[in-house]
């Protein structure tokens, strides 16, 4: 006698709701000045994103 596959009637539907936030430090070193809102400036050394708090040393 064959063993029947798991019945769909026995499966449960589970809804999971998650919430949270992330803190990102945007580091743009080497800027000649901080631009006024709406102006564009290029970062000569590039931009680094770090998740979390400000690191103790920059590498």
N, CA, C and O atoms as a DFTB+ gen file, in Angstrom:
236 C
 N C O
     1  1       0.846      -1.180       0.000
     2  2       0.000       0.000       0.000
     3  2       0.894       1.247       0.000
     4  3       1.834       1.337       0.790
     5  1       0.609       2.182      -0.862
     6  2       1.399       3.408      -0.977
     7  2       1.051       4.380       0.144
     8  3      -0.097       4.472       0.578
     9  1       2.069       5.099       0.599
    10  2       1.845       6.111       1.635
    11  2       1.470       7.413       0.932
    12  3       2.225       7.893       0.087
    13  1       0.330       7.984       1.264
    14  2      -0.093       9.216       0.585
    15  2       0.825      10.387       0.944
    16  3       1.386      10.458       2.038
    17  1       0.953      11.298      -0.018
    18  2       1.754      12.507       0.201
    19  2       1.047      13.386       1.230
    20  3      -0.162      13.270       1.432
    21  1       1.802      14.256       1.870
    22  2       1.259      15.148       2.891
    23  2       0.039      15.888       2.346
    24  3       0.087      16.460       1.257
    25  1      -1.013      15.873       3.082
    26  2      -2.254      16.499       2.650
    27  2      -2.136      18.016       2.714
    28  3      -1.575      18.572       3.658
    29  1      -2.671      18.670       1.697
    30  2      -2.672      20.128       1.699
    31  2      -3.548      20.679       2.819
    32  3      -3.331      21.800       3.279
    33  1      -4.520      19.915       3.256
    34  2      -5.398      20.362       4.331
    35  2      -4.630      20.502       5.643
    36  3      -5.063      21.237       6.530
    37  1      -3.508      19.817       5.780
    38  2      -2.742      19.873       7.016
    39  2      -1.739      21.031       7.024
    40  3      -1.200      21.365       8.079
    41  1      -1.484      21.643       5.875
    42  2      -0.531      22.746       5.823
    43  2      -1.133      23.994       6.444
    44  3      -2.341      24.217       6.372
    45  1      -0.287      24.795       7.048
    46  2      -0.735      26.033       7.661
    47  2      -0.170      27.210       6.880
    48  3       0.937      27.149       6.346
    49  1      -0.941      28.265       6.824
    50  2      -0.506      29.498       6.173
    51  2      -0.086      30.467       7.270
    52  3      -0.874      30.775       8.163
    53  1       1.151      30.946       7.206
    54  2       1.665      31.843       8.229
    55  2       2.033      33.171       7.575
    56  3       2.784      33.197       6.600
    57  1       1.511      34.265       8.104
    58  2       1.878      35.608       7.664
    59  2       2.895      36.165       8.647
    60  3       2.717      36.066       9.861
    61  1       3.960      36.750       8.118
    62  2       4.997      37.335       8.960
    63  2       5.134      38.805       8.587
    64  3       5.317      39.148       7.419
    65  1       5.043      39.656       9.585
    66  2       5.210      41.088       9.391
    67  2       6.495      41.513      10.088
    68  3       6.682      41.248      11.275
    69  1       7.369      42.167       9.354
    70  2       8.612      42.646       9.956
    71  2       8.708      44.151       9.781
    72  3       8.119      44.720       8.863
    73  1       9.440      44.774      10.651
    74  2       9.670      46.213      10.578
    75  2      11.068      46.499      11.097
    76  3      11.605      45.735      11.899
    77  1      11.646      47.574      10.653
    78  2      12.969      47.932      11.136
    79  2      13.496      49.147      10.404
    80  3      12.795      49.776       9.612
    81  1      14.737      49.458      10.685
    82  2      15.391      50.572      10.018
    83  2      16.882      50.283       9.928
    84  3      17.400      49.397      10.607
    85  1      17.551      51.035       9.092
    86  2      18.991      50.873       8.934
    87  2      19.625      52.264       8.989
    88  3      19.073      53.226       8.454
    89  1      20.765      52.359       9.627
    90  2      21.508      53.615       9.717
    91  2      22.739      53.483       8.835
    92  3      23.508      52.530       8.963
    93  1      22.918      54.434       7.949
    94  2      24.052      54.409       7.029
    95  2      24.808      55.724       7.149
    96  3      24.212      56.799       7.075
    97  1      26.114      55.637       7.333
    98  2      26.967      56.825       7.313
    99  2      27.442      57.034       5.883
   100  3      27.989      56.121       5.265
   101  1      27.235      58.226       5.363
   102  2      27.719      58.565       4.025
   103  2      28.977      59.402       4.216
   104  3      28.916      60.515       4.740
   105  1      30.106      58.869       3.794
   106  2      31.390      59.538       3.984
   107  2      31.894      60.006       2.625
   108  3      32.167      59.190       1.743
   109  1      32.014      61.306       2.458
   110  2      32.530      61.889       1.220
   111  2      33.689      62.802       1.599
   112  3      33.504      64.007       1.772
   113  1      34.876      62.233       1.728
   114  2      36.056      62.995       2.146
   115  2      36.661      63.734       0.963
   116  3      36.474      63.348      -0.191
   117  1      37.375      64.783       1.263
   118  2      38.102      65.514       0.232
   119  2      37.285      66.561      -0.493
   120  3      37.722      67.067      -1.527
   121  1      36.116      66.901       0.014
   122  2      35.320      67.933      -0.643
   123  2      35.932      69.298      -0.363
   124  3      36.384      69.572       0.749
   125  1      35.943      70.146      -1.377
   126  2      36.481      71.495      -1.188
   127  2      35.520      72.355      -0.377
   128  3      35.947      73.279       0.315
   129  1      34.231      72.060      -0.456
   130  2      33.217      72.776       0.320
   131  2      31.947      71.934       0.353
   132  3      31.798      70.988      -0.420
   133  1      31.056      72.279       1.232
   134  2      29.745      71.634       1.291
   135  2      28.813      72.458       0.404
   136  3      28.646      73.654       0.640
   137  1      28.209      71.850      -0.599
   138  2      27.361      72.627      -1.507
   139  2      26.047      73.037      -0.844
   140  3      25.584      72.398       0.100
   141  1      25.467      74.100      -1.353
   142  2      24.152      74.526      -0.878
   143  2      23.119      73.530      -1.397
   144  3      23.363      72.862      -2.402
   145  1      21.971      73.418      -0.733
   146  2      20.942      72.477      -1.197
   147  2      20.570      72.729      -2.663
   148  3      20.365      73.870      -3.075
   149  1      20.488      71.673      -3.420
   150  2      20.126      71.759      -4.831
   151  2      21.323      71.818      -5.773
   152  3      21.160      71.642      -6.980
   153  1      22.521      72.064      -5.247
   154  2      23.717      72.115      -6.085
   155  2      24.386      70.748      -6.120
   156  3      24.235      69.948      -5.197
   157  1      25.120      70.490      -7.186
   158  2      25.798      69.213      -7.386
   159  2      27.299      69.409      -7.242
   160  3      27.860      70.369      -7.772
   161  1      27.947      68.502      -6.529
   162  2      29.398      68.534      -6.389
   163  2      29.899      67.096      -6.500
   164  3      29.257      66.175      -5.994
   165  1      31.026      66.901      -7.151
   166  2      31.593      65.569      -7.302
   167  2      32.624      65.325      -6.208
   168  3      33.428      66.204      -5.897
   169  1      32.600      64.143      -5.632
   170  2      33.545      63.774      -4.579
   171  2      34.814      63.237      -5.234
   172  3      34.778      62.173      -5.852
   173  1      35.937      63.950      -5.114
   174  2      37.158      63.525      -5.797
   175  2      37.704      62.187      -5.307
   176  3      38.357      61.475      -6.070
   177  1      37.452      61.838      -4.063
   178  2      37.947      60.569      -3.517
   179  2      36.873      59.485      -3.507
   180  3      37.095      58.401      -2.968
   181  1      35.725      59.763      -4.088
   182  2      34.632      58.796      -4.085
   183  2      33.798      58.906      -2.818
   184  3      34.068      59.739      -1.953
   185  1      32.808      58.077      -2.721
   186  2      31.901      58.071      -1.572
   187  2      31.892      56.677      -0.982
   188  3      31.808      55.692      -1.716
   189  1      31.977      56.582       0.335
   190  2      31.909      55.297       1.033
   191  2      30.631      55.246       1.852
   192  3      30.240      56.230       2.481
   193  1      30.000      54.111       1.838
   194  2      28.834      53.877       2.686
   195  2      29.227      52.880       3.750
   196  3      29.815      51.843       3.444
   197  1      28.913      53.176       4.985
   198  2      29.182      52.261       6.093
   199  2      27.895      52.064       6.862
   200  3      27.222      53.025       7.233
   201  1      27.564      50.816       7.095
   202  2      26.366      50.499       7.863
   203  2      26.731      50.530       9.341
   204  3      27.708      49.911       9.763
   205  1      25.944      51.250      10.113
   206  2      26.182      51.315      11.553
   207  2      26.710      52.666      11.976
   208  3      26.425      53.685      11.346
   209  1      27.475      52.667      13.042
   210  2      27.985      53.916      13.590
   211  2      29.278      54.322      12.900
   212  3      29.820      53.578      12.083
   213  1      29.756      55.488      13.231
   214  2      30.999      55.988      12.647
   215  2      32.156      55.124      13.139
   216  3      32.316      54.951      14.347
   217  1      32.961      54.582      12.240
   218  2      34.070      53.715      12.668
   219  2      35.155      54.511      13.386
   220  3      35.265      55.723      13.202
   221  1      35.941      53.840      14.190
   222  2      37.011      54.494      14.941
   223  2      38.139      54.943      14.020
   224  3      38.748      55.988      14.251
   225  1      38.420      54.174      12.993
   226  2      39.468      54.544      12.042
   227  2      38.935      54.391      10.630
   228  3      38.129      53.503      10.350
   229  1      39.385      55.250       9.759
   230  2      39.022      55.148       8.349
   231  2      40.163      54.474       7.621
   232  3      41.327      54.831       7.804
   233  1      39.830      53.505       6.802
   234  2      40.861      52.781       6.053
   235  2      40.754      53.088       4.595
   236  3      41.537      52.573       3.796
